[in-house]
Amino acid sequence: MSDLLLAARQVKYENRAFWRNPPAAFFTFAFPIMFLFIFNTVFGNDTLRLSGRSTSMSTFYVPALVAFSVISACYTNIAIGISFSREQGVLKRVRGTPLPPWVFLAGRIIHATLMAILLVVIVCAVGALVYDVDLPTNTLPSFLLALTVGAAAFASLGLAVTAVIPNADAAPAVVNASILPLLFISDIFFGPEASPDWLARIADLFPVRHFAQALLAAFNPFEAGSGFEGGHVAVMAAWGLAGIVVAARTFSWHPRG
Amino acid sequence: MTGPAIQVAALRKSYGDVEAVRGVDLAVAHGEVFALLGPNGAGKTTTVEILEGHRQRSSGDVSVLGHDPARGERSYKEKIGIVLQETGVAPYLTVAEAVELYRGYYPSPRPLDEVLEVVGLAEQRDVRVNRLSGGQHRRLDVAIGLAGDPELLFLDEPTTGFDPSARRNAWHMIKNLAALGKTVFLTTHYMDEAESLADRVAVIVAGQIVAEGPPATLAARDKGVTTIRFHLPAGPEALPQALAADVVVEDGTVEIRTTTPTATLHELSGWALSEGAELEGLTVSQPSLEDVYLDLTGAAPAGDPAAETA
């Protein structure tokens, strides 16, 4: 069997195992969708200023929760899942087989990305059908580029963060501690003008706000051009590369302690 | 095939200042069942993990099936099966799915049904991994180790936590593997297990092999002191002078240790017949493998198994 077929096979088995673990599936899927309804119900009719014109806050919340979906599916899910598999000795067992390590990790990442895509489709569909949000058309290539770079970057950061997770029990705490504060200051839950400038500058050091802003630009109904946000995409890509470097140097296949 | 399946010379492994393995030499023939015995922290796990390719050695030569395990070659991993103590399986797959997943990693795997049959999990094939009992999970570990139809199987404490009948079944299974011509490298804490399964055993203490040979003759156990035990309500004073010298009495049980068991028994039974006495509960025993092992390892009682990390 070629390695690509093996990777596809890994994805198939990952998918089977994923849906048989209802809590994991629930957390991954229910949170973004639940947040989409809650934020739109509470703030959806507020006014959002974009390109000097007014639209509804729903136009903000759909791309914001697209970003949240990708971060949940790729960063949170991969980091916690790998930590559990490492502690259970699944990684060590796999390392003793002929399966190339990259194929195993590719299976995890591809599956996480597929879950992210499914979530993004759901969030966009609800946004368009329920909250009347315009989906990207002329900005579609920019939207897909931001999504792709974002998914790759957060997946690689999810692998990298496992280096500082001591055991599976600590995994959810470490992962949430690393991502929740960023979500709050990075224009995901609160509108783009909500944070004071200094807080936004801090958020700009990290990839989450750049991801949200690149996606928001693609959802801007007044954008006549491509909506391409090179700066935001570049920062995400840099974080993704840093994640790959850290993961390559620190990733452990053996249970700790 | 020429040469031994496993050849190790002057193997050393240090962790910082601690030298866990200090010059180990080993040779295991093709088709042999070999058991490595030793107390926790003696370097047993380190040695096995170097052979499996899970750890890098500090120095020495290691050749397993013609490969250097340290290189992590795929062609090497295709020929071996590893059954470790603490390696899990995706908990939400079924038994059959888990074995099937691992079968796919090997160029010529054993048929799924055959693997499940060998380990006795055919009836549990559709049970989710997280619903298996401890013993069933261990059998699944072995099933996954066999999935690729390996030439060489590493078995790390294969029956720890088994009840006696499950252990007998596992032994039967391992003997079947040996009958198929597989080489088996076993580690175990159970001396009866080593005695029942292994063609040869080696005892490792403080990072060095202190004894090696077939279990029946390890450390000249067959040529050592024989112990004769029996009940003698009358007390040892009644025994003839020639025997009384080597006698130990405890709760009415007389124990005679001798290096000439034939002559001693002859004398003893001759005396008993002439006195009309019956030697109740008469036993003649050589040192057990466990006696020899405890002697070699300094009679230190086994520590907490969890304490072994090296």
Coordinates of C-alpha atoms in Angstrom, one line a residue:
Chain A
M1 CA 0.0 0.0 0.0
S2 CA 1.4 3.4 -0.9
D3 CA 1.9 5.9 1.9
L4 CA -0.8 8.2 0.6
L5 CA -3.3 5.3 0.7
L6 CA -2.1 4.5 4.2
A7 CA -2.8 8.1 5.2
A8 CA -6.3 8.0 3.7
R9 CA -6.8 4.8 5.6
Q10 CA -5.7 6.5 8.8
V11 CA -8.2 9.2 8.2
K12 CA -11.0 6.6 7.8
Y13 CA -10.2 5.0 11.1
E14 CA -9.7 8.4 12.9
N15 CA -13.1 9.3 11.6
R16 CA -14.7 6.2 12.9
A17 CA -13.2 6.6 16.3
F18 CA -14.1 10.3 16.4
W19 CA -17.8 9.8 16.0
R20 CA -17.9 7.0 18.5
N21 CA -16.6 9.4 21.2
P22 CA -19.7 11.6 21.7
P23 CA -18.2 14.0 24.2
A24 CA -15.3 14.9 21.8
A25 CA -17.6 15.2 18.8
F26 CA -20.0 17.3 20.9
F27 CA -17.3 19.7 22.1
T28 CA -16.0 20.1 18.6
F29 CA -19.3 20.6 16.8
A30 CA -21.7 22.0 19.4
F31 CA -19.7 24.9 20.8
P32 CA -19.2 26.9 17.6
I33 CA -22.8 26.3 16.5
M34 CA -24.1 27.1 20.0
F35 CA -22.0 30.3 20.1
L36 CA -23.2 31.3 16.7
F37 CA -26.8 31.2 17.9
I38 CA -26.1 32.9 21.2
F39 CA -23.9 35.8 19.9
N40 CA -26.3 36.4 17.0
T41 CA -29.3 36.3 19.3
V42 CA -27.7 38.8 21.8
F43 CA -25.7 41.1 19.5
G44 CA -26.8 40.1 15.9
N45 CA -28.9 43.2 15.4
D46 CA -26.3 45.7 16.6
T47 CA -24.6 47.8 13.9
L48 CA -21.2 46.9 12.6
R49 CA -19.2 49.6 10.8
L50 CA -17.2 48.2 7.9
S51 CA -15.4 50.2 5.2
G52 CA -17.2 53.3 6.5
R53 CA -20.7 51.8 6.0
S54 CA -23.1 49.9 8.3
T55 CA -24.2 46.3 8.4
S56 CA -25.4 43.9 11.0
M57 CA -23.2 42.4 13.7
S58 CA -24.0 39.0 12.2
T59 CA -21.6 39.8 9.4
F60 CA -18.9 39.9 12.1
Y61 CA -20.0 36.8 14.0
V62 CA -20.1 34.4 11.1
P63 CA -16.4 34.8 10.1
A64 CA -15.4 35.1 13.8
L65 CA -17.1 31.7 14.5
V66 CA -15.6 30.3 11.4
A67 CA -12.2 31.1 12.9
F68 CA -13.3 29.6 16.2
S69 CA -14.4 26.4 14.5
V70 CA -11.1 26.0 12.8
I71 CA -9.2 26.6 16.0
S72 CA -11.4 24.1 17.9
A73 CA -11.1 21.4 15.3
C74 CA -7.4 21.9 14.6
Y75 CA -5.6 23.3 17.6
T76 CA -7.7 22.2 20.6
N77 CA -8.7 18.8 19.2
I78 CA -5.3 17.8 17.9
A79 CA -3.5 18.9 21.1
I80 CA -5.9 17.1 23.4
G81 CA -6.2 14.1 21.2
I82 CA -2.4 13.6 20.8
S83 CA -1.9 14.0 24.5
F84 CA -4.4 11.3 25.2
S85 CA -3.0 9.0 22.6
R86 CA 0.5 9.6 23.9
E87 CA -0.5 8.8 27.5
Q88 CA -2.4 5.7 26.4
G89 CA 0.7 4.5 24.6
V90 CA -1.0 4.5 21.2
L91 CA 1.8 6.7 19.8
K92 CA 4.5 4.4 21.2
R93 CA 2.8 1.4 19.7
V94 CA 2.6 3.0 16.3
R95 CA 6.2 4.0 16.5
G96 CA 7.1 0.2 16.7
T97 CA 5.3 -0.5 13.5
P98 CA 6.3 0.1 9.9
L99 CA 3.8 3.0 9.6
P100 CA 5.9 6.1 8.8
P101 CA 5.4 8.6 11.7
W102 CA 4.4 11.4 9.3
V103 CA 1.6 9.2 7.9
F104 CA 0.1 8.8 11.4
L105 CA 0.3 12.5 12.1
A106 CA -1.0 13.4 8.6
G107 CA -4.0 11.2 9.3
R108 CA -4.8 13.1 12.5
I109 CA -4.3 16.5 10.8
I110 CA -6.3 15.7 7.7
H111 CA -9.1 14.4 9.8
A112 CA -9.1 17.5 12.0
T113 CA -9.1 19.6 8.8
L114 CA -12.0 17.7 7.4
M115 CA -14.0 18.3 10.6
A116 CA -13.0 22.0 10.4
I117 CA -14.3 22.2 6.8
L118 CA -17.6 20.5 7.8
L119 CA -18.0 23.0 10.7
V120 CA -17.2 26.0 8.5
V121 CA -19.8 24.8 6.0
I122 CA -22.4 24.5 8.8
V123 CA -21.5 27.9 10.3
C124 CA -21.7 29.6 6.9
A125 CA -25.0 27.9 5.9
V126 CA -26.6 29.0 9.2
G127 CA -25.2 32.5 8.8
A128 CA -26.6 32.8 5.3
L129 CA -29.9 31.1 5.9
V130 CA -30.8 32.3 9.4
Y131 CA -28.9 35.5 9.8
D132 CA -28.9 36.7 6.2
V133 CA -25.2 37.1 6.0
D134 CA -23.6 37.5 2.5
L135 CA -21.1 34.7 1.8
P136 CA -17.8 35.5 0.1
T137 CA -18.0 35.7 -3.7
N138 CA -15.4 38.0 -5.2
T139 CA -13.4 37.4 -2.0
L140 CA -13.8 33.6 -2.1
P141 CA -10.2 32.9 -3.1
S142 CA -8.9 35.0 -0.2
F143 CA -11.4 33.3 2.2
L144 CA -10.2 29.8 1.1
L145 CA -6.5 30.9 1.4
A146 CA -7.0 32.3 4.9
L147 CA -8.9 29.1 5.9
T148 CA -6.2 26.9 4.5
V149 CA -3.3 28.7 6.1
G150 CA -5.2 29.0 9.4
A151 CA -6.0 25.3 9.5
A152 CA -2.4 24.4 8.8
A153 CA -1.0 26.9 11.3
F154 CA -3.3 25.9 14.2
A155 CA -2.8 22.2 13.5
S156 CA 1.0 22.6 13.7
L157 CA 0.6 24.7 16.9
G158 CA -1.6 21.9 18.3
L159 CA 1.2 19.5 17.7
A160 CA 3.8 21.9 19.2
V161 CA 1.8 22.6 22.4
T162 CA 1.8 18.9 23.3
A163 CA 5.5 19.4 24.3
V164 CA 4.4 21.4 27.4
I165 CA 1.4 19.1 28.3
P166 CA 2.7 16.8 31.0
N167 CA -0.2 14.3 30.9
A168 CA -3.6 13.7 29.5
D169 CA -5.4 14.9 32.6
A170 CA -3.7 18.3 32.2
A171 CA -4.3 18.5 28.5
P172 CA -7.7 20.3 28.5
A173 CA -6.4 22.8 31.1
V174 CA -3.2 23.6 29.3
V175 CA -4.9 23.9 25.9
N176 CA -7.7 26.1 27.2
A177 CA -5.3 28.2 29.2
S178 CA -3.3 28.8 26.0
I179 CA -6.2 29.6 23.7
L180 CA -9.2 31.0 25.7
P181 CA -7.5 34.3 26.7
L182 CA -6.5 34.8 23.1
L183 CA -10.0 34.1 21.9
F184 CA -11.4 36.8 24.2
I185 CA -8.9 39.5 23.1
S186 CA -8.8 38.6 19.4
D187 CA -12.1 39.8 18.0
I188 CA -13.8 36.4 18.2
F189 CA -16.4 36.8 20.9
F190 CA -16.6 40.6 21.0
G191 CA -16.8 43.0 18.1
P192 CA -13.8 44.6 16.4
E193 CA -14.0 47.9 18.3
A194 CA -14.5 46.3 21.7
S195 CA -10.9 46.0 22.8
P196 CA -8.8 49.0 23.8
D197 CA -5.9 49.7 21.5
W198 CA -3.2 48.3 23.7
L199 CA -5.0 45.0 24.1
A200 CA -5.4 44.7 20.4
R201 CA -1.7 45.3 19.9
I202 CA -1.0 42.4 22.3
A203 CA -3.5 40.3 20.5
D204 CA -1.7 41.1 17.2
L205 CA 1.4 39.3 18.4
F206 CA -0.5 36.0 18.2
P207 CA -2.2 34.4 15.2
V208 CA -5.9 34.3 16.4
R209 CA -6.7 38.0 15.7
H210 CA -5.0 37.9 12.3
F211 CA -7.0 34.8 11.4
A212 CA -10.3 36.5 12.5
Q213 CA -9.4 39.7 10.6
A214 CA -8.5 37.9 7.4
L215 CA -11.8 36.1 7.5
L216 CA -13.7 39.2 8.3
A217 CA -12.2 41.0 5.3
A218 CA -13.5 38.2 3.1
F219 CA -17.0 38.6 4.6
N220 CA -17.0 42.4 4.1
P221 CA -20.0 42.9 1.9
F222 CA -18.6 46.3 0.8
E223 CA -15.3 44.9 -0.4
A224 CA -15.1 45.3 -4.2
G225 CA -11.6 43.7 -4.6
S226 CA -10.2 40.4 -3.7
G227 CA -10.2 41.0 0.1
F228 CA -6.7 39.6 0.2
E229 CA -5.0 40.3 3.6
G230 CA -1.3 39.5 3.0
G231 CA -0.1 40.8 6.3
H232 CA -2.6 38.7 8.3
V233 CA -1.9 35.6 6.3
A234 CA 1.8 36.0 6.6
V235 CA 1.7 36.3 10.4
M236 CA -0.4 33.1 10.6
A237 CA 2.0 31.3 8.3
A238 CA 5.0 32.4 10.4
W239 CA 3.3 31.0 13.5
G240 CA 2.5 27.8 11.6
L241 CA 6.2 27.4 10.6
A242 CA 7.3 28.1 14.2
G243 CA 4.9 25.4 15.3
I244 CA 6.4 22.9 12.9
V245 CA 9.9 23.7 14.0
V246 CA 9.0 23.3 17.7
A247 CA 7.0 20.1 17.0
A248 CA 9.9 18.6 15.0
R249 CA 12.3 19.3 17.9
T250 CA 10.2 18.4 20.9
F251 CA 7.5 16.0 19.8
S252 CA 7.4 12.9 22.0
W253 CA 6.0 9.5 21.0
H254 CA 6.5 8.1 24.4
P255 CA 4.3 8.6 27.5
R256 CA 5.8 11.0 30.0
G257 CA 6.8 10.6 33.5
Chain B
M1 CA 19.0 -18.3 7.6
T2 CA 22.6 -17.8 8.8
G3 CA 23.7 -16.3 12.1
P4 CA 21.6 -15.7 15.2
A5 CA 18.3 -13.7 15.1
I6 CA 19.6 -11.4 17.8
Q7 CA 23.3 -10.6 18.4
V8 CA 24.3 -8.1 21.0
A9 CA 27.9 -7.4 22.0
A10 CA 29.2 -5.0 24.7
L11 CA 25.9 -3.1 24.8
R12 CA 26.0 -0.1 27.1
K13 CA 23.4 2.6 27.8
S14 CA 23.7 5.6 30.1
Y15 CA 21.2 8.1 31.3
G16 CA 23.3 11.0 32.4
D17 CA 25.6 9.6 35.1
V18 CA 23.6 6.5 35.6
E19 CA 24.7 3.5 33.5
A20 CA 21.6 1.3 33.1
V21 CA 23.2 -1.3 30.9
R22 CA 26.8 -2.1 31.4
G23 CA 28.2 -4.4 28.8
V24 CA 25.6 -6.9 27.8
D25 CA 26.3 -9.8 25.4
L26 CA 23.5 -11.9 24.0
A27 CA 22.8 -14.2 21.2
V28 CA 19.4 -15.6 20.4
A29 CA 18.9 -18.2 17.7
H30 CA 16.2 -18.2 15.0
G31 CA 13.2 -20.1 16.3
E32 CA 14.3 -19.9 19.9
V33 CA 12.2 -18.7 22.8
F34 CA 14.5 -16.6 25.0
A35 CA 13.6 -15.0 28.3
L36 CA 15.4 -12.1 29.9
L37 CA 14.9 -12.1 33.6
G38 CA 15.9 -9.5 36.2
P39 CA 14.6 -7.3 39.0
N40 CA 13.1 -3.9 38.3
G41 CA 15.6 -1.4 37.4
A42 CA 18.2 -4.0 36.4
G43 CA 18.3 -2.7 32.8
K44 CA 15.9 -5.3 31.4
T45 CA 13.4 -2.8 29.8
T46 CA 16.2 -0.6 28.5
T47 CA 17.9 -3.6 26.8
V48 CA 14.6 -4.7 25.2
E49 CA 13.7 -1.2 24.1
I50 CA 17.1 -0.8 22.4
L51 CA 16.5 -4.1 20.5
E52 CA 13.0 -2.9 19.5
G53 CA 14.4 0.4 18.2
H54 CA 12.6 2.5 20.9
R55 CA 15.8 3.6 22.5
Q56 CA 19.3 4.5 21.2
R57 CA 22.3 2.7 22.8
S58 CA 25.3 4.6 24.1
S59 CA 27.7 2.0 22.7
G60 CA 28.1 -1.6 21.6
D61 CA 27.0 -3.6 18.6
V62 CA 23.4 -4.7 18.1
S63 CA 22.2 -6.8 15.1
V64 CA 18.6 -8.0 15.0
L65 CA 17.5 -10.0 12.0
G66 CA 20.5 -8.5 10.2
H67 CA 19.3 -4.9 11.0
D68 CA 20.6 -2.3 13.3
P69 CA 17.4 -1.4 15.2
A70 CA 18.8 2.1 16.0
R71 CA 18.2 3.1 12.4
G72 CA 14.5 2.7 12.7
E73 CA 14.3 1.1 9.2
R74 CA 10.8 0.3 7.9
S75 CA 12.1 -3.0 6.6
Y76 CA 13.2 -3.9 10.1
K77 CA 9.8 -3.0 11.7
E78 CA 8.1 -5.0 9.1
K79 CA 9.8 -8.2 10.4
I80 CA 9.1 -7.7 14.2
G81 CA 6.1 -7.5 16.5
I82 CA 6.3 -5.7 19.7
V83 CA 4.0 -6.3 22.7
L84 CA 4.7 -3.8 25.4
Q85 CA 3.0 -3.4 28.7
E86 CA 1.7 0.1 28.4
T87 CA 0.8 0.6 24.8
G88 CA -2.8 1.4 24.1
V89 CA -5.2 1.1 21.2
A90 CA -7.7 3.6 20.0
P91 CA -10.4 3.0 22.6
Y92 CA -13.4 3.4 20.3
L93 CA -12.5 0.9 17.6
T94 CA -13.7 -2.7 17.8
V95 CA -11.2 -5.6 18.3
A96 CA -11.5 -6.6 14.7
E97 CA -11.0 -3.0 13.5
A98 CA -8.0 -2.4 15.7
V99 CA -6.3 -5.5 14.4
E100 CA -7.3 -4.7 10.9
L101 CA -5.8 -1.2 11.2
Y102 CA -2.4 -2.6 12.2
R103 CA -2.5 -5.4 9.7
G104 CA -2.6 -2.7 7.0
Y105 CA 0.9 -1.4 8.0
Y106 CA 2.6 -4.7 7.0
P107 CA 3.4 -6.1 3.6
S108 CA 2.2 -9.6 4.3
P109 CA 0.0 -9.7 7.3
R110 CA -1.6 -12.7 8.9
P111 CA -5.3 -13.2 8.1
L112 CA -7.5 -11.4 10.6
D113 CA -9.6 -14.4 11.6
E114 CA -6.4 -16.4 12.2
V115 CA -4.9 -13.7 14.5
L116 CA -8.1 -13.5 16.5
E117 CA -8.3 -17.2 16.7
V118 CA -4.7 -17.6 18.0
V119 CA -5.2 -15.2 20.8
G120 CA -8.7 -16.4 21.6
L121 CA -10.6 -13.1 20.8
A122 CA -12.8 -14.5 18.0
E123 CA -15.9 -14.1 20.0
Q124 CA -15.0 -10.5 21.0
R125 CA -14.3 -9.3 17.5
D126 CA -17.0 -6.7 17.5
V127 CA -16.5 -5.5 21.1
R128 CA -15.1 -2.0 21.5
V129 CA -11.6 -1.9 22.8
N130 CA -12.6 0.2 25.9
R131 CA -15.1 -2.5 27.0
L132 CA -12.5 -5.3 27.1
S133 CA -11.4 -6.8 30.4
G134 CA -7.7 -6.5 31.4
G135 CA -6.9 -10.0 30.2
Q136 CA -8.7 -9.5 26.9
H137 CA -6.9 -6.3 26.4
R138 CA -3.6 -8.0 26.9
R139 CA -4.6 -10.6 24.3
L140 CA -5.5 -7.8 21.9
D141 CA -2.0 -6.5 22.5
V142 CA -0.6 -9.8 21.4
A143 CA -3.0 -10.0 18.5
I144 CA -1.7 -6.6 17.2
G145 CA 1.9 -7.8 17.8
L146 CA 1.1 -10.8 15.5
A147 CA -0.8 -8.9 12.9
G148 CA 2.1 -8.4 10.6
D149 CA 3.2 -12.1 10.8
P150 CA 6.5 -11.1 12.4
E151 CA 9.6 -13.3 12.3
L152 CA 10.5 -12.1 15.8
L153 CA 8.1 -11.2 18.6
F154 CA 9.0 -9.1 21.6
L155 CA 6.8 -10.0 24.6
D156 CA 7.2 -7.7 27.6
E157 CA 5.6 -9.4 30.7
P158 CA 2.9 -11.0 28.6
T159 CA 0.8 -12.4 31.4
T160 CA 1.1 -9.8 34.2
G161 CA -2.3 -9.4 35.7
F162 CA -3.7 -12.7 34.2
D163 CA -5.6 -15.2 36.3
P164 CA -4.1 -18.7 36.4
S165 CA -6.2 -20.1 33.6
A166 CA -5.6 -17.1 31.3
R167 CA -1.9 -17.5 31.9
R168 CA -2.1 -21.2 30.8
N169 CA -3.9 -20.1 27.7
A170 CA -1.3 -17.5 27.0
W171 CA 1.5 -20.0 27.4
H172 CA -0.2 -22.3 25.1
M173 CA -0.5 -19.5 22.5
I174 CA 3.2 -18.6 22.9
K175 CA 4.2 -22.3 22.5
N176 CA 2.1 -22.3 19.3
L177 CA 4.1 -19.4 18.0
A178 CA 7.4 -21.1 18.8
A179 CA 6.1 -24.2 16.9
L180 CA 5.5 -21.9 13.9
G181 CA 9.3 -21.2 13.9
K182 CA 8.9 -17.6 15.3
T183 CA 11.7 -16.3 17.5
V184 CA 10.3 -15.0 20.8
F185 CA 12.1 -12.6 23.1
L186 CA 10.3 -12.6 26.4
T187 CA 10.7 -10.7 29.6
T188 CA 8.9 -11.8 32.7
H189 CA 8.7 -11.7 36.5
Y190 CA 7.3 -15.2 36.7
M191 CA 9.8 -18.0 37.0
D192 CA 7.3 -20.7 36.2
E193 CA 6.6 -18.8 33.0
A194 CA 10.2 -18.7 32.0
E195 CA 10.6 -22.4 32.9
S196 CA 7.6 -23.4 30.9
L197 CA 8.2 -21.3 27.8
A198 CA 11.9 -20.5 27.4
D199 CA 14.5 -22.6 25.6
R200 CA 17.0 -20.4 27.2
V201 CA 17.0 -17.7 29.9
A202 CA 19.4 -14.9 30.9
V203 CA 19.4 -13.1 34.2
I204 CA 20.4 -9.4 34.2
V205 CA 21.4 -7.7 37.4
A206 CA 22.6 -4.1 37.7
G207 CA 23.0 -3.9 33.9
Q208 CA 25.0 -7.1 33.4
I209 CA 24.1 -10.7 32.5
V210 CA 25.0 -12.8 35.5
A211 CA 23.8 -16.2 34.3
E212 CA 22.6 -17.7 31.0
G213 CA 21.4 -21.1 29.9
P214 CA 18.5 -23.4 29.7
P215 CA 16.1 -23.0 32.6
A216 CA 16.7 -26.6 33.8
T217 CA 20.4 -26.1 34.2
L218 CA 20.7 -22.4 34.9
A219 CA 23.6 -21.6 37.3
A220 CA 24.3 -25.4 37.6
R221 CA 21.0 -25.7 39.3
D222 CA 20.8 -29.4 38.4
K223 CA 24.2 -30.1 40.0
G224 CA 23.5 -28.1 43.2
V225 CA 22.3 -29.0 46.6
T226 CA 19.3 -31.4 46.7
T227 CA 16.8 -31.0 49.6
I228 CA 15.1 -34.0 51.1
R229 CA 12.1 -33.3 53.4
F230 CA 9.9 -35.5 55.5
H231 CA 7.9 -35.6 58.7
L232 CA 9.5 -37.4 61.7
P233 CA 7.3 -37.1 64.8
A234 CA 10.0 -38.8 66.9
G235 CA 12.5 -36.0 66.2
P236 CA 15.8 -36.1 64.5
E237 CA 17.6 -37.7 67.5
A238 CA 16.3 -41.0 66.2
L239 CA 18.2 -40.6 62.9
P240 CA 21.4 -42.4 62.2
Q241 CA 24.6 -40.6 63.0
A242 CA 25.7 -40.3 59.3
L243 CA 22.6 -38.3 58.4
A244 CA 22.2 -36.1 61.5
A245 CA 25.0 -33.8 60.6
D246 CA 23.2 -32.0 57.7
V247 CA 19.7 -32.0 59.3
V248 CA 17.5 -29.0 60.0
V249 CA 14.2 -29.4 61.8
E250 CA 11.3 -27.1 61.7
D251 CA 7.8 -27.9 63.1
G252 CA 8.4 -31.6 62.9
T253 CA 9.6 -31.4 59.3
V254 CA 13.1 -32.7 58.8
E255 CA 15.2 -31.2 56.0
I256 CA 18.4 -32.7 54.8
R257 CA 20.6 -30.9 52.3
T258 CA 22.9 -33.0 50.3
T259 CA 25.1 -33.0 47.2
T260 CA 25.0 -36.8 47.1
P261 CA 21.2 -37.4 47.0
T262 CA 21.3 -41.0 45.8
A263 CA 23.6 -42.2 48.7
T264 CA 21.7 -40.1 51.3
L265 CA 18.3 -41.5 50.2
H266 CA 19.7 -45.0 50.3
E267 CA 20.9 -44.5 53.8
L268 CA 17.7 -42.9 54.9
S269 CA 15.3 -45.4 53.4
G270 CA 17.5 -48.3 54.7
W271 CA 17.3 -46.9 58.2
A272 CA 13.5 -46.3 57.9
L273 CA 12.9 -49.8 56.7
S274 CA 14.9 -51.4 59.5
E275 CA 13.2 -49.2 62.1
G276 CA 9.8 -49.8 60.6
A277 CA 9.3 -46.1 60.4
E278 CA 7.3 -44.3 57.6
L279 CA 8.9 -41.1 56.1
E280 CA 5.6 -39.2 55.8
G281 CA 5.4 -36.4 53.2
L282 CA 8.8 -37.4 51.7
T283 CA 9.9 -35.0 49.0
V284 CA 13.2 -34.7 47.1
S285 CA 13.7 -31.3 45.4
Q286 CA 16.4 -29.5 43.5
P287 CA 16.6 -25.7 43.8
S288 CA 13.8 -24.1 41.8
L289 CA 14.4 -21.6 39.1
E290 CA 13.1 -19.1 41.6
D291 CA 15.6 -20.2 44.2
V292 CA 18.4 -19.8 41.7
Y293 CA 17.1 -16.4 40.5
L294 CA 16.8 -15.0 44.0
D295 CA 20.3 -16.2 44.7
L296 CA 21.6 -14.6 41.6
T297 CA 19.8 -11.3 42.2
G298 CA 20.9 -11.0 45.7
A299 CA 17.6 -12.3 47.1
A300 CA 16.3 -8.8 47.0
P301 CA 12.5 -9.0 47.2
A302 CA 10.9 -7.6 44.0
G303 CA 10.1 -3.9 44.2
D304 CA 7.2 -2.0 43.1
P305 CA 6.8 -2.8 39.4
A306 CA 5.8 0.9 38.8
A307 CA 9.3 1.9 40.0
E308 CA 11.0 0.6 36.9
T309 CA 11.6 3.3 34.4
A310 CA 15.0 2.5 33.1

